[in-house]
Protein backbone atom coordinates (compact mmCIF):
# COMPACT_ATOMS: atom_id res chain seq x y z
CA UNK A 1 0.00 0.00 0.00
CA UNK A 2 1.57 3.28 -1.07
CA UNK A 3 1.02 6.58 0.68
CA UNK A 4 1.12 10.00 -0.90
CA UNK A 5 3.94 12.32 0.11
CA UNK A 6 1.38 14.53 1.93
CA UNK A 7 0.06 11.55 3.93
CA UNK A 8 3.63 10.58 4.88
CA UNK A 9 4.44 14.18 5.86
CA UNK A 10 1.37 14.39 8.11
CA UNK A 11 2.13 11.00 9.69
CA UNK A 12 5.72 12.11 10.29
CA UNK A 13 4.51 15.30 11.96
CA UNK A 14 2.02 13.41 14.16
CA UNK A 15 4.81 11.09 15.32
CA UNK A 16 7.17 14.06 15.87
CA UNK A 17 4.60 15.83 18.06
CA UNK A 18 4.05 12.66 20.08
CA UNK A 19 7.76 12.03 20.51
CA UNK A 20 8.24 15.64 21.61
CA UNK A 21 5.51 15.29 24.24
CA UNK A 22 7.02 12.01 25.42
CA UNK A 23 10.48 13.63 25.73
CA UNK A 24 9.01 16.36 27.93
CA UNK A 25 7.35 13.80 30.21
CA UNK A 26 10.52 11.67 30.38
CA UNK A 27 12.55 14.79 31.28
CA UNK A 28 10.33 15.21 34.35
CA UNK A 29 10.56 11.51 35.25
CA UNK A 30 14.36 11.31 35.29
CA UNK A 31 15.01 14.98 36.11
CA UNK A 32 17.59 15.28 33.34
CA UNK A 33 17.47 16.51 29.78
CA UNK A 34 16.36 13.85 27.34
CA UNK A 35 16.51 14.53 23.66
CA UNK A 36 14.59 12.31 21.28
CA UNK A 37 15.87 12.46 17.73
CA UNK A 38 13.30 13.17 15.03
CA UNK A 39 12.27 9.66 14.01
CA UNK A 40 12.70 8.22 10.55
CA UNK A 41 9.30 6.90 9.49
CA UNK A 42 8.64 3.86 7.32
CA UNK A 43 5.42 2.02 6.50
CA UNK A 44 5.83 -1.75 6.10
CA UNK A 45 3.83 -4.95 6.15
CA UNK A 46 4.52 -7.28 9.11
CA UNK A 47 6.38 -9.64 6.73
CA UNK A 48 8.57 -6.80 5.40
CA UNK A 49 9.32 -5.76 8.98
CA UNK A 50 10.25 -9.33 9.96
CA UNK A 51 12.58 -9.58 6.94
CA UNK A 52 14.21 -6.25 7.84
CA UNK A 53 14.82 -7.33 11.43
CA UNK A 54 16.11 -10.75 10.36
CA UNK A 55 19.27 -8.99 9.11
CA UNK A 56 20.08 -7.60 12.57
CA UNK A 57 22.65 -9.34 14.77
CA UNK A 58 20.40 -9.72 17.81
CA UNK A 59 16.94 -11.15 17.18
CA UNK A 60 15.48 -10.71 20.69
CA UNK A 61 14.16 -7.30 21.73
CA UNK A 62 12.87 -5.76 24.92
CA UNK A 63 9.42 -4.40 24.09
CA UNK A 64 6.58 -2.60 25.80
CA UNK A 65 3.27 -3.16 24.02
CA UNK A 66 0.11 -1.09 24.30
CA UNK A 67 -3.09 -2.26 22.61
CA UNK A 68 -5.54 0.38 21.42
CA UNK A 69 -9.11 0.31 20.12
CA UNK A 70 -11.44 2.85 18.59
CA UNK A 71 -11.74 3.95 14.98
CA UNK A 72 -8.16 2.69 14.73
CA UNK A 73 -7.40 -0.69 16.28
CA UNK A 74 -4.01 -2.26 16.78
CA UNK A 75 -0.91 -2.54 18.90
CA UNK A 76 1.81 0.02 19.50
CA UNK A 77 5.18 -1.11 20.79
CA UNK A 78 8.38 0.56 21.93
CA UNK A 79 11.26 -1.82 21.29
CA UNK A 80 14.90 -1.75 22.30
CA UNK A 81 17.86 -4.00 21.59
CA UNK A 82 18.91 -5.55 24.95
CA UNK A 83 21.99 -3.32 25.34
CA UNK A 84 19.91 -0.17 24.80
CA UNK A 85 17.28 -1.40 27.29
CA UNK A 86 20.03 -1.96 29.89
CA UNK A 87 21.46 1.54 29.32
CA UNK A 88 18.01 3.10 29.58
CA UNK A 89 17.29 1.32 32.88
CA UNK A 90 20.63 2.45 34.32
CA UNK A 91 20.03 6.08 33.36
CA UNK A 92 16.43 6.16 34.58
CA UNK A 93 17.25 4.46 37.89
CA UNK A 94 20.56 6.29 38.31
CA UNK A 95 22.46 3.03 38.83
CA UNK A 96 25.97 2.31 37.66
CA UNK A 97 25.08 -1.28 36.86
CA UNK A 98 22.02 -3.21 35.76
CA UNK A 99 19.74 -3.83 38.73
CA UNK A 100 19.46 -7.46 39.75
CA UNK A 101 15.76 -7.08 40.52
CA UNK A 102 13.86 -8.24 37.42
CA UNK A 103 10.65 -6.66 38.71
CA UNK A 104 12.30 -3.22 38.88
CA UNK A 105 13.78 -3.67 35.41
CA UNK A 106 10.41 -4.61 33.91
CA UNK A 107 8.56 -1.83 35.76
CA UNK A 108 11.08 0.78 34.56
CA UNK A 109 10.78 -0.24 30.92
CA UNK A 110 6.98 -0.43 31.20
CA UNK A 111 6.83 3.10 32.59
CA UNK A 112 9.10 4.53 29.89
CA UNK A 113 7.19 2.63 27.20
CA UNK A 114 3.88 3.79 28.59
CA UNK A 115 5.02 7.43 28.50
CA UNK A 116 6.40 7.25 24.95
CA UNK A 117 3.52 5.22 23.49
CA UNK A 118 0.84 7.34 25.16
CA UNK A 119 2.59 10.47 23.89
CA UNK A 120 2.64 9.18 20.31
CA UNK A 121 -0.79 7.55 20.26
CA UNK A 122 -2.35 10.44 22.18
CA UNK A 123 -1.05 12.92 19.60
CA UNK A 124 -2.42 10.86 16.73
CA UNK A 125 -5.83 10.47 18.42
CA UNK A 126 -6.11 14.12 19.53
CA UNK A 127 -5.02 15.76 16.30
CA UNK A 128 -7.14 13.45 14.14
CA UNK A 129 -10.04 13.78 16.65
CA UNK A 130 -10.42 10.01 16.94
CA UNK A 131 -10.63 8.89 20.59
CA UNK A 132 -8.78 5.70 21.48
CA UNK A 133 -8.99 3.33 24.43
CA UNK A 134 -5.82 1.69 25.72
CA UNK A 135 -5.07 -1.49 27.60
CA UNK A 136 -2.38 -1.48 30.31
CA UNK A 137 1.14 -1.88 28.87
CA UNK A 138 2.74 -5.32 28.68
CA UNK A 139 6.47 -6.03 28.75
CA UNK A 140 7.89 -8.84 26.60
CA UNK A 141 11.27 -10.06 25.45
CA UNK A 142 10.79 -11.67 22.05
CA UNK A 143 11.71 -11.63 18.40
CA UNK A 144 9.99 -9.17 16.08
CA UNK A 145 7.47 -11.69 14.71
CA UNK A 146 6.21 -12.44 18.22
CA UNK A 147 5.95 -8.72 18.96
CA UNK A 148 3.96 -7.66 15.87
CA UNK A 149 2.58 -11.00 14.65
CA UNK A 150 2.07 -12.00 11.05
CA UNK A 151 -1.47 -10.70 10.58
CA UNK A 152 -2.50 -8.69 7.58
CA UNK A 153 -1.99 -5.06 8.34
CA UNK A 154 0.45 -2.21 8.13
CA UNK A 155 3.18 -1.21 10.55
CA UNK A 156 4.39 2.35 11.08
CA UNK A 157 8.05 2.13 12.10
CA UNK A 158 9.50 5.24 13.71
CA UNK A 159 13.22 4.73 14.42
CA UNK A 160 14.58 7.16 16.98
CA UNK A 161 17.43 7.67 19.45
CA UNK A 162 17.15 8.80 23.05
CA UNK A 163 20.05 11.00 24.14
CA UNK A 164 20.44 11.38 27.90
CA UNK A 165 23.43 11.89 30.19
CA UNK A 166 25.91 11.23 27.38
CA UNK A 167 24.18 7.96 26.46
CA UNK A 168 22.72 7.18 23.06
CA UNK A 169 19.89 4.67 23.32
CA UNK A 170 18.39 3.22 20.15
CA UNK A 171 14.71 2.39 20.10
CA UNK A 172 11.82 2.13 17.72
CA UNK A 173 8.14 2.87 18.00
CA UNK A 174 6.09 0.34 16.06
CA UNK A 175 2.38 0.89 15.46
CA UNK A 176 0.58 -2.07 13.93
CA UNK A 177 -2.79 -1.31 12.36
CA UNK A 178 -5.22 -3.77 10.83
CA UNK A 179 -5.77 -3.04 7.13
CA UNK A 180 -9.21 -1.56 7.75
CA UNK A 181 -7.84 0.57 10.59
CA UNK A 182 -4.97 1.77 8.42
CA UNK A 183 -7.50 2.80 5.74
CA UNK A 184 -9.43 4.69 8.46
CA UNK A 185 -6.21 6.38 9.55
CA UNK A 186 -5.48 7.52 6.00
CA UNK A 187 -9.04 8.84 5.61
CA UNK A 188 -8.65 10.82 8.84
CA UNK A 189 -5.33 12.21 7.60
CA UNK A 190 -6.89 13.17 4.26
CA UNK A 191 -9.74 14.88 6.12
CA UNK A 192 -7.24 16.80 8.27
CA UNK A 193 -5.29 17.86 5.16
CA UNK A 194 -8.52 19.09 3.53
CA UNK A 195 -9.39 21.34 6.52
mmCIF file with all atom_site columns, C-alpha atoms in Angstrom, residues 30 40 49 78 83 105 121 157 173 185:
data_model
loop_
_atom_site.group_PDB
_atom_site.id
_atom_site.type_symbol
_atom_site.label_atom_id
_atom_site.label_alt_id
_atom_site.label_comp_id
_atom_site.label_asym_id
_atom_site.label_entity_id
_atom_site.label_seq_id
_atom_site.pdbx_PDB_ins_code
_atom_site.Cartn_x
_atom_site.Cartn_y
_atom_site.Cartn_z
_atom_site.occupancy
_atom_site.B_iso_or_equiv
_atom_site.pdbx_formal_charge
_atom_site.auth_seq_id
_atom_site.auth_comp_id
_atom_site.auth_asym_id
_atom_site.auth_atom_id
_atom_site.pdbx_PDB_model_num
ATOM 1  C CA . UNK A 1 30  ? 14.355 11.308 35.289 1.00 0.00 ? 30  UNK A CA 1
ATOM 2  C CA . UNK A 1 40  ? 12.702 8.219  10.551 1.00 0.00 ? 40  UNK A CA 1
ATOM 3  C CA . UNK A 1 49  ? 9.317  -5.755 8.979  1.00 0.00 ? 49  UNK A CA 1
ATOM 4  C CA . UNK A 1 78  ? 8.384  0.561  21.935 1.00 0.00 ? 78  UNK A CA 1
ATOM 5  C CA . UNK A 1 83  ? 21.990 -3.316 25.340 1.00 0.00 ? 83  UNK A CA 1
ATOM 6  C CA . UNK A 1 105 ? 13.782 -3.670 35.412 1.00 0.00 ? 105 UNK A CA 1
ATOM 7  C CA . UNK A 1 121 ? -0.793 7.548  20.259 1.00 0.00 ? 121 UNK A CA 1
ATOM 8  C CA . UNK A 1 157 ? 8.046  2.129  12.097 1.00 0.00 ? 157 UNK A CA 1
ATOM 9  C CA . UNK A 1 173 ? 8.140  2.869  18.003 1.00 0.00 ? 173 UNK A CA 1
ATOM 10 C CA . UNK A 1 185 ? -6.206 6.377  9.552  1.00 0.00 ? 185 UNK A CA 1
#
